mmCIF file of C-alpha atoms in Angstrom:
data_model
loop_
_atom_site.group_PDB
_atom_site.id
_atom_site.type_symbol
_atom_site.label_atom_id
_atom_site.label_comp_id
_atom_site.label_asym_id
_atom_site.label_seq_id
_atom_site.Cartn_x
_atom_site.Cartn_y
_atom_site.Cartn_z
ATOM 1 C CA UNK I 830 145.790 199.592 221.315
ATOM 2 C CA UNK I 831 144.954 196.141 219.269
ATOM 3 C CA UNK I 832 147.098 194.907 216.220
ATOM 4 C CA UNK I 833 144.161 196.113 213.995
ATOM 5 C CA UNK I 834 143.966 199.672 215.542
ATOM 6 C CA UNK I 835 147.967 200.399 215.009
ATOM 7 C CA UNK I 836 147.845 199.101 211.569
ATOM 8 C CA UNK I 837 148.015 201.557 208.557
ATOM 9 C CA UNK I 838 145.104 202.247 205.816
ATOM 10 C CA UNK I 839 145.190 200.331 202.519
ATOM 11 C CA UNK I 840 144.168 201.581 199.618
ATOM 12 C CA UNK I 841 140.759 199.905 199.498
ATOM 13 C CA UNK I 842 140.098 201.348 203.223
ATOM 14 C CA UNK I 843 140.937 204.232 202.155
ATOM 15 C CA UNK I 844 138.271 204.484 198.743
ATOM 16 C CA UNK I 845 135.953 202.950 201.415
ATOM 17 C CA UNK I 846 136.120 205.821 203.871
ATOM 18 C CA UNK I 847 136.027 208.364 200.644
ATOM 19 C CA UNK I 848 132.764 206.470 199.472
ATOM 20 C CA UNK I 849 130.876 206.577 202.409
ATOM 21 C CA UNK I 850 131.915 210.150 203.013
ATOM 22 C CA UNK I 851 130.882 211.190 199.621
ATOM 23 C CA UNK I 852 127.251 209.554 200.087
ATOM 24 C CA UNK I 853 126.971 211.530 203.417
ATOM 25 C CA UNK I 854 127.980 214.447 201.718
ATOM 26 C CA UNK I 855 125.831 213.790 198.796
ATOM 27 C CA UNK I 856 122.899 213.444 201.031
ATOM 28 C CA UNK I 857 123.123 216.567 203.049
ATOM 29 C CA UNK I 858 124.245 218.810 200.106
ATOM 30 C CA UNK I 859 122.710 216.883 196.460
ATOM 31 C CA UNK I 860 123.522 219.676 194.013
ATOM 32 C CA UNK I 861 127.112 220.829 195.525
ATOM 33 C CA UNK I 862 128.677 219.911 192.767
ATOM 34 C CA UNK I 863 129.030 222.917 190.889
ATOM 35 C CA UNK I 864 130.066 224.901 193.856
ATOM 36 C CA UNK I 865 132.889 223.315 195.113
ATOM 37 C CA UNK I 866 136.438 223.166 194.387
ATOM 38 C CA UNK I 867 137.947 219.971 192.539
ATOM 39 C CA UNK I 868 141.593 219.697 191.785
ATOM 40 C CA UNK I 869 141.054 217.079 189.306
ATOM 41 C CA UNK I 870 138.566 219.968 186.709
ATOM 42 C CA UNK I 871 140.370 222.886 188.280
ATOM 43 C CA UNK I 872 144.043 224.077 187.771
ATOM 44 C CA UNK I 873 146.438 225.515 190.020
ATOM 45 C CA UNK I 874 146.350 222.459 193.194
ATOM 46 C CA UNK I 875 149.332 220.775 194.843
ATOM 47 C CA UNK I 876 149.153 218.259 197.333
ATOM 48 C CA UNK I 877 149.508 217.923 200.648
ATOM 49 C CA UNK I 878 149.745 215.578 203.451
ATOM 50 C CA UNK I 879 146.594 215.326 205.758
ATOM 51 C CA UNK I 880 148.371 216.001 208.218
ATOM 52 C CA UNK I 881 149.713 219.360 207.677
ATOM 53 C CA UNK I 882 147.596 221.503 210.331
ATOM 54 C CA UNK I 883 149.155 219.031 213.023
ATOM 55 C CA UNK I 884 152.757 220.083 210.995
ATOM 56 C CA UNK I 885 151.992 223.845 211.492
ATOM 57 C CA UNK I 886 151.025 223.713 214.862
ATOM 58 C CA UNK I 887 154.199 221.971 215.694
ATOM 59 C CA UNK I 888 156.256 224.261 213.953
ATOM 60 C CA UNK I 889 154.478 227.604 215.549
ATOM 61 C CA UNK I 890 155.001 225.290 218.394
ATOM 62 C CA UNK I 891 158.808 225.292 218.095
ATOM 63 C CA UNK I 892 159.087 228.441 217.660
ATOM 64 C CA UNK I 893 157.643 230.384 220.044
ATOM 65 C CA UNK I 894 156.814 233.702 219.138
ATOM 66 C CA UNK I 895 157.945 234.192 215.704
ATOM 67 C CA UNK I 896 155.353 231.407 213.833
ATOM 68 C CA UNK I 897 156.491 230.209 210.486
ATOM 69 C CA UNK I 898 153.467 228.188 209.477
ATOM 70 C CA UNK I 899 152.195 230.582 206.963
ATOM 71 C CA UNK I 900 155.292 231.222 205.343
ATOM 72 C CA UNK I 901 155.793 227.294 205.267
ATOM 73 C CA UNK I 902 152.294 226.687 203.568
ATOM 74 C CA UNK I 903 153.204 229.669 201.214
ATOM 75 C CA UNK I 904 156.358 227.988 200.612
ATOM 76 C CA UNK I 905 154.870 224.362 199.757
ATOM 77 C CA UNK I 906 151.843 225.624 197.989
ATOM 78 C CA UNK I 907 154.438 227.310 195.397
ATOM 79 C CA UNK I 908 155.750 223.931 194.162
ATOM 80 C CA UNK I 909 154.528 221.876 191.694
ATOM 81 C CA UNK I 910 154.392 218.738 193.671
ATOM 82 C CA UNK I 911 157.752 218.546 193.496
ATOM 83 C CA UNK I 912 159.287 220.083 196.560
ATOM 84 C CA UNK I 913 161.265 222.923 195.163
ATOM 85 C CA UNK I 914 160.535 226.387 195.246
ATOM 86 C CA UNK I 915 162.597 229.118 193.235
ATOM 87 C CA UNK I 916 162.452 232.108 195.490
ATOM 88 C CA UNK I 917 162.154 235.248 192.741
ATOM 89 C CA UNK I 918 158.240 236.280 194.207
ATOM 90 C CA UNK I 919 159.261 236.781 197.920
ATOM 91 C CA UNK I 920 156.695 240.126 198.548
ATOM 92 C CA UNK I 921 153.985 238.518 196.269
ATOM 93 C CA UNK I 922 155.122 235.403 199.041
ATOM 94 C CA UNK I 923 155.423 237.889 202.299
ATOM 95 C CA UNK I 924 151.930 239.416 201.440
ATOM 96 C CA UNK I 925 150.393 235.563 200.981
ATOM 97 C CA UNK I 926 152.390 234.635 204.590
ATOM 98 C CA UNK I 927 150.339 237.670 206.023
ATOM 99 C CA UNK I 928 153.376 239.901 206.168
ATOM 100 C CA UNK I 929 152.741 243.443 204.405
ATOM 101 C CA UNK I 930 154.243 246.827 204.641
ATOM 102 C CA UNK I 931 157.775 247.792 204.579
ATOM 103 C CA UNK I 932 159.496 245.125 206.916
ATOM 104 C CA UNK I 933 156.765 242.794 205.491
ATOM 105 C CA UNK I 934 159.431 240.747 203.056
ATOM 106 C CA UNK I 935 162.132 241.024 205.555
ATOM 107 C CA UNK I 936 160.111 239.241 208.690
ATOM 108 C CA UNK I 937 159.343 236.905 205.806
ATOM 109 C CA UNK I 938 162.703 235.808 204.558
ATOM 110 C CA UNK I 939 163.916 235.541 208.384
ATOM 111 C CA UNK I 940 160.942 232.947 208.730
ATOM 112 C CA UNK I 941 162.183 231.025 205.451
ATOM 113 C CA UNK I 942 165.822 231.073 207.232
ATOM 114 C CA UNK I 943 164.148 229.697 210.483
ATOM 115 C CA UNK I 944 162.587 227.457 208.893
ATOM 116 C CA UNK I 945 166.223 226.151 207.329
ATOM 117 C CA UNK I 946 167.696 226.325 210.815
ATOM 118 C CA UNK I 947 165.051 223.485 211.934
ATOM 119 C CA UNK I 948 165.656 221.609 208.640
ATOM 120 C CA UNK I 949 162.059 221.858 207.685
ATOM 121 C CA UNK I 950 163.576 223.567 203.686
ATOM 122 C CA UNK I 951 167.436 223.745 202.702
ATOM 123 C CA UNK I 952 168.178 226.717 200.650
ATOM 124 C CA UNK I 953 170.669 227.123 197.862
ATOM 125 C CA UNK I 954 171.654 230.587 196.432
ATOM 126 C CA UNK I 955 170.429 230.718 192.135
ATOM 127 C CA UNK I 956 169.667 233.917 189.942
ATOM 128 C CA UNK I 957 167.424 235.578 192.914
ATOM 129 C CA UNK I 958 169.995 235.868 195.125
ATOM 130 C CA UNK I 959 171.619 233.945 198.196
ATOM 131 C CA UNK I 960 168.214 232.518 199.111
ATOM 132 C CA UNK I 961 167.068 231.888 195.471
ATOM 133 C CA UNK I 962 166.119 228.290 195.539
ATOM 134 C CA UNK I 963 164.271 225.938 198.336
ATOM 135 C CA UNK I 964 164.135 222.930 198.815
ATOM 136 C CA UNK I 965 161.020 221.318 201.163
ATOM 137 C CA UNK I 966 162.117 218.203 203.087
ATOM 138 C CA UNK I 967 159.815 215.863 204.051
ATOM 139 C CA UNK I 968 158.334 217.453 207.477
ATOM 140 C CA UNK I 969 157.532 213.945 208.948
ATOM 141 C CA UNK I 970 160.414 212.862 209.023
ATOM 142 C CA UNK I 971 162.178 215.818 210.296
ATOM 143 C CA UNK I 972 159.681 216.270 212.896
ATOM 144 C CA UNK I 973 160.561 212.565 213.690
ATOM 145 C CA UNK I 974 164.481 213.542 213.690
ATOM 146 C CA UNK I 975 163.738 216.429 216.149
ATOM 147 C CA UNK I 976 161.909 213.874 218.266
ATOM 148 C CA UNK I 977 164.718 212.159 218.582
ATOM 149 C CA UNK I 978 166.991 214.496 219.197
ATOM 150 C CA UNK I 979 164.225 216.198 222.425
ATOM 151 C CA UNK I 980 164.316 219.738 220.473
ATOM 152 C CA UNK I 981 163.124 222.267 222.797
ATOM 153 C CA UNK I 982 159.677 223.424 221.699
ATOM 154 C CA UNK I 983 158.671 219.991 220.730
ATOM 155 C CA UNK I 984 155.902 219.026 222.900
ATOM 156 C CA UNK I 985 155.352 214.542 223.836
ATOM 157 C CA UNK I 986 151.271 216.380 223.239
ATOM 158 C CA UNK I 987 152.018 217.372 220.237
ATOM 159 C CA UNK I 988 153.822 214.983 218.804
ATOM 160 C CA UNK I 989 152.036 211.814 219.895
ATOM 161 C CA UNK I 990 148.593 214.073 218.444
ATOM 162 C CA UNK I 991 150.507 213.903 214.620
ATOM 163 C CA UNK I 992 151.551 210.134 215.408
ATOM 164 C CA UNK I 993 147.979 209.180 216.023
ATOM 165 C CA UNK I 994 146.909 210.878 213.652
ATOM 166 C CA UNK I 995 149.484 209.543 210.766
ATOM 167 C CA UNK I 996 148.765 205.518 212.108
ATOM 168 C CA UNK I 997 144.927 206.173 211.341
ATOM 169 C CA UNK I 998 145.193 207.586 208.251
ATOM 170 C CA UNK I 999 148.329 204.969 207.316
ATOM 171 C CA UNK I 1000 151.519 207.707 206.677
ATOM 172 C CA UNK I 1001 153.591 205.425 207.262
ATOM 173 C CA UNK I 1002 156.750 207.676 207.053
ATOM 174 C CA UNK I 1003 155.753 208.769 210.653
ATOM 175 C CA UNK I 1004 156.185 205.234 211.798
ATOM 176 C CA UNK I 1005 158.585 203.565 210.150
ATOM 177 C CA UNK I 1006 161.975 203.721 207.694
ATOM 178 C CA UNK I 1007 165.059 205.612 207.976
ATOM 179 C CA UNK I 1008 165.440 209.248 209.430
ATOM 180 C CA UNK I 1009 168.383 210.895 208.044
ATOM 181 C CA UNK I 1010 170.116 213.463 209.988
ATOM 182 C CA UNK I 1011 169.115 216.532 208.043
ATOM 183 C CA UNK I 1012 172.171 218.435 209.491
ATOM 184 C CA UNK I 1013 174.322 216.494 207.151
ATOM 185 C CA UNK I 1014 171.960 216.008 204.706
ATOM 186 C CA UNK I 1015 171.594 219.975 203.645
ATOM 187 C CA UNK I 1016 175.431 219.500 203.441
ATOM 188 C CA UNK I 1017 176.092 216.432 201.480
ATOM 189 C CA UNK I 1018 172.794 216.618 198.771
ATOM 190 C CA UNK I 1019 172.911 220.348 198.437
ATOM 191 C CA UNK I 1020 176.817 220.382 197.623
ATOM 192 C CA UNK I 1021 178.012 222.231 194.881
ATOM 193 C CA UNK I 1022 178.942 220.360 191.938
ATOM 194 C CA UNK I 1023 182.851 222.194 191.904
ATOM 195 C CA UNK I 1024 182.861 220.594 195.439
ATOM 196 C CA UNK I 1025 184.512 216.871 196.401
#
């Protein structure tokens, strides 16, 4: 790859490529408008990186045969943009995950604590019990720290797909800065405040 290929998308790119996509848009569908969904006149939006479906894939991915990509999304689209999730709704969030019935919040809750054993979310116990507050790490950069450590599930496919992906759309947290090592991070930022 050249220089200009590997490097990331500045902001003025970036309004470019929005531009010209709107005035493609514009001229297959003129009065759309009205009909379409716009977090900046509608309420109840959070954000999320562009590269999430490449996220969830990875995660089902890693976890073969017990996928935790709904209950992830559920998890993050419960924030308000600021990575934390109090965990007082879990069958309104089992049902939204796709898990109903009686065992429905159970299987959903063992997903959440999967999804803490790969350091995806930390969890803290608050006034909903043991698991009554999340916390949603940043999943490039764990999926970078599993890299790194050759987790078993993690496919080189897979994860050079996301890397591509992040370099053409300029996340630059997939390519560059720190990676902590989330194993000690869930124990030294989540400590309790009685703790030294």
């Amino acid at each position: 790859m050249s220089d200009m290929a590997n490097r990331p998308t500045s902001t003025r790119e970036a309004s470019a490529i929005a531009k010209k996509q709107l005035a493609i848009r514009e001229l297959h569908w003129p009065t759309a408008d009205a009909f379409l969904w716009d977090r900046k006149a509608h309420k109840g939006f959070t954000t999320i990186p562009k590269t999430m479906p490449m996220i969830m894939k990875i995660m089902d991915e890693m976890t073969k045969g017990a996928p935790v990509s709904a209950t992830y999304l559920t998890l993050w689209c419960n924030t308000w943009d600021n990575s934390f999730v109090v965990l007082n709704k879990n069958g309104e969030m089992a049902n939204a995950s796709g898990f109903g019935g009686q065992r429905g919040e159970h299987t959903w809750l063992t997903r959440v604590k999967k999804l803490q054993e790969l350091h995806f979310v930390d969890i803290k116990p608050g006034r909903s019990g043991p698991l009554g507050n999340a916390i949603i790490w940043n999943p490039h950069l764990v999926i970078r720290w599993h890299q790194g450590r050759g987790t078993p599930g993690l496919t080189a496919a897979s994860y050079n797909a996301l890397l591509e992906h992040a370099l053409e759309i300029g996340a630059q947290d997939m390519t560059s800065g720190d990676v902590p090592d989330f194993t000690a991070l869930s124990r030294e930022v989540g400590r309790d405040e009685g703790e030294n």
